[in-house]
Amino acid sequence: MFNLILFGPPGAGKGTQAIKIAEKFGWKHVSTGDILRAEVSQGTPLGLKVKAVMEAGHLVSDELLIEIMESVFVNNPAVMGFVLDGFPRTLNQARELDKMLLKHGQGVTLVLALEVNEEELIKRLLKRAEEQGRKDDTEEVIKNRLVQYHHHTKPLIEYYIEQNLYKEVYGVGTIEDIFGQLCSVIKP
Ligand code: AMP
């Protein structure tokens, strides 16, 4: 089983590349952002709980995220690999993920980061706001999301470097070029 974490700040292109990787290798793409947005748009109790937090660009609680991931693993026993997109986002989530995988005799296989400079990220996120009308893509919320990334998510880089799992790919260029570079690092 290949447990790939696609890592990077908001706007780095994780979603686009995760879909392509999952398709190429026959793995399951898991975007916690997509899962949460679906809950919000369906107006489920979970969705109602997280709506305001998401719209402000803050992080949803670790507890909820871990619960969601646990059910993803339990409900997909037959998949050969996962492409995690947007999870883990805090050290606590990373440690809980390790525990969860260990329970099933597994671990994180590779953490692949997309490296994109801040100016480019803001440009992309503002463009996406126009095109997709995501409520969390306004300028102020974008800033918040980047602050959350720097504060809570970036420390994971050290965590995975220490475990020798971390690799980085330059995330500016054509989608196909970046995809090619990512694929050359993935050795199933
Ligand atoms: P994304 O589409 O990955 O940028 O996620 C959109 C929003 O969903 C984030 O800004 C958070 O509010 C929430 N979210 C998604 N994944 C996580 C996570 N692993 N931990 C906490 N909040 C998350």
XYZ file of C-alpha atoms and ligand atoms in Angstrom:
211
model
C 0.000 0.000 0.000
C 1.364 3.411 -0.993
C 0.394 6.232 1.353
C 1.355 9.454 -0.377
C 0.946 12.852 1.216
C 0.840 15.660 -1.315
C 2.078 18.619 0.663
C 2.213 22.365 0.121
C 0.564 25.685 0.876
C -2.937 26.579 -0.334
C -2.782 27.368 -4.032
C 0.263 25.176 -4.702
C -1.747 22.949 -7.047
C -2.145 19.931 -4.756
C -5.714 19.219 -5.861
C -4.941 19.255 -9.593
C -1.877 17.057 -9.222
C -3.461 14.702 -6.672
C -6.260 13.871 -9.119
C -3.748 13.116 -11.874
C -1.529 10.992 -9.622
C -4.490 9.006 -8.287
C -5.683 8.349 -11.835
C -2.270 7.277 -13.122
C -1.471 4.859 -10.294
C -5.038 3.696 -9.577
C -5.017 5.119 -6.057
C -7.690 6.935 -4.083
C -7.545 10.727 -3.950
C -8.622 12.046 -0.549
C -9.107 15.796 -0.279
C -10.224 16.777 3.206
C -11.173 20.216 1.829
C -13.513 18.572 -0.726
C -14.992 16.290 1.944
C -15.676 19.258 4.219
C -17.076 21.426 1.404
C -19.483 18.610 0.485
C -20.679 18.456 4.096
C -21.215 22.224 4.100
C -23.122 22.261 0.826
C -25.324 19.361 1.963
C -26.028 21.145 5.221
C -25.179 18.112 7.377
C -24.624 18.580 11.132
C -20.868 18.346 10.511
C -21.168 20.866 7.682
C -23.046 23.323 9.871
C -20.370 22.968 12.512
C -17.416 23.732 10.221
C -18.913 26.283 7.804
C -17.897 29.460 9.639
C -14.415 28.175 10.436
C -13.762 27.307 6.797
C -15.157 30.549 5.475
C -12.825 32.460 7.795
C -9.833 30.508 6.472
C -9.084 28.873 9.800
C -8.389 25.217 10.432
C -11.134 22.805 11.428
C -10.390 20.941 14.677
C -7.907 18.077 14.638
C -10.473 15.814 16.283
C -12.941 16.189 13.419
C -10.287 15.712 10.791
C -8.950 12.580 12.440
C -12.470 11.177 12.645
C -12.980 11.875 8.954
C -9.686 10.207 7.998
C -10.403 7.212 10.159
C -13.685 6.640 8.354
C -11.979 7.083 4.964
C -9.511 4.308 5.841
C -12.156 2.014 7.279
C -14.432 2.488 4.268
C -11.725 1.817 1.672
C -10.062 -1.438 2.717
C -9.299 -2.569 -0.840
C -7.426 0.421 -2.240
C -3.768 0.033 -3.194
C -2.799 3.567 -2.304
C -3.991 6.911 -1.011
C -3.129 10.370 -2.243
C -3.756 12.613 0.728
C -4.414 16.210 -0.301
C -4.824 18.748 2.494
C -4.169 16.310 5.342
C -2.309 16.283 7.685
C -2.159 20.027 8.330
C -0.964 20.086 11.950
C 1.659 18.126 13.876
C -1.075 16.562 15.938
C -2.834 15.346 12.777
C 0.466 13.936 11.471
C 1.083 12.006 14.676
C -2.486 10.703 14.738
C -2.172 9.656 11.098
C 0.958 7.671 11.956
C -0.880 5.958 14.813
C -3.861 5.200 12.618
C -1.675 3.690 9.880
C 0.398 1.748 12.389
C -2.762 0.097 13.708
C -3.117 -1.405 10.227
C 0.567 -2.308 9.976
C 1.266 0.621 7.686
C 2.911 4.025 7.546
C 3.358 7.101 5.393
C 5.301 6.079 2.288
C 6.257 9.481 0.861
C 5.605 13.184 1.452
C 5.836 15.096 -1.789
C 5.790 18.871 -1.520
C 4.968 21.431 -4.185
C 7.147 24.461 -3.723
C 5.575 27.753 -4.878
C 6.527 31.292 -3.824
C 4.049 33.390 -1.852
C 3.442 35.986 -4.586
C 2.464 33.279 -7.065
C 0.227 31.590 -4.465
C -1.768 34.769 -3.840
C -2.111 35.374 -7.576
C -3.418 31.840 -8.127
C -5.815 31.942 -5.176
C -7.309 35.241 -6.320
C -7.748 33.846 -9.831
C -9.457 30.753 -8.424
C -11.747 33.018 -6.406
C -12.920 34.633 -9.620
C -13.280 31.372 -11.525
C -14.800 29.093 -8.886
C -16.317 31.548 -6.440
C -14.937 29.671 -3.446
C -16.052 31.543 -0.345
C -12.642 31.082 1.277
C -10.758 32.699 -1.600
C -11.276 36.388 -0.761
C -8.139 38.430 -0.174
C -8.453 38.602 3.588
C -9.302 34.935 3.947
C -6.456 33.982 1.608
C -4.057 35.799 3.934
C -5.529 33.902 6.869
C -5.099 30.583 5.135
C -1.462 31.340 4.393
C -0.885 32.362 8.021
C -2.435 29.058 9.136
C -0.127 27.251 6.746
C 3.004 28.969 8.050
C 1.988 28.597 11.641
C 0.503 25.100 11.831
C 1.398 23.169 8.681
C 4.960 24.175 7.794
C 6.421 22.528 10.934
C 5.428 19.205 9.363
C 8.295 19.598 6.898
C 10.803 19.067 9.722
C 8.732 16.169 11.075
C 8.890 14.318 7.761
C 12.494 15.269 6.963
C 13.493 13.601 10.224
C 11.776 10.434 9.043
C 13.461 10.669 5.659
C 10.114 10.820 3.886
C 10.168 14.372 2.525
C 10.809 15.317 -1.111
C 10.189 18.618 -2.874
C 9.275 19.492 -6.446
C 9.180 23.013 -7.911
C 5.491 23.779 -8.393
C 5.643 26.579 -10.981
C 5.377 25.622 -14.650
C 2.890 23.723 -16.782
C 0.594 21.180 -15.122
C 2.097 18.417 -17.271
C 5.705 19.344 -16.484
C 5.043 19.411 -12.761
C 3.103 16.152 -13.021
C 6.078 14.551 -14.801
C 8.447 15.653 -12.068
C 6.142 14.363 -9.338
C 5.768 11.008 -11.087
C 9.520 10.615 -11.435
C 9.823 10.736 -7.634
C 6.993 8.241 -6.974
C 8.306 4.680 -7.083
C 5.453 2.313 -6.251
P -8.464 23.001 1.161
O -9.417 22.818 0.045
O -7.563 21.818 1.367
O -7.680 24.274 1.042
O -9.309 23.110 2.506
C -10.281 24.111 2.675
C -10.539 24.360 4.144
O -10.996 23.165 4.775
C -9.314 24.780 4.948
O -9.042 26.155 4.856
C -9.748 24.363 6.359
O -10.693 25.270 6.892
C -10.474 23.059 6.084
N -9.552 21.896 6.127
C -9.243 21.051 5.105
N -8.368 20.128 5.488
C -8.081 20.384 6.786
C -7.223 19.792 7.745
N -6.450 18.731 7.455
N -7.206 20.334 8.996
C -7.966 21.372 9.317
N -8.783 22.000 8.457
C -8.852 21.514 7.197
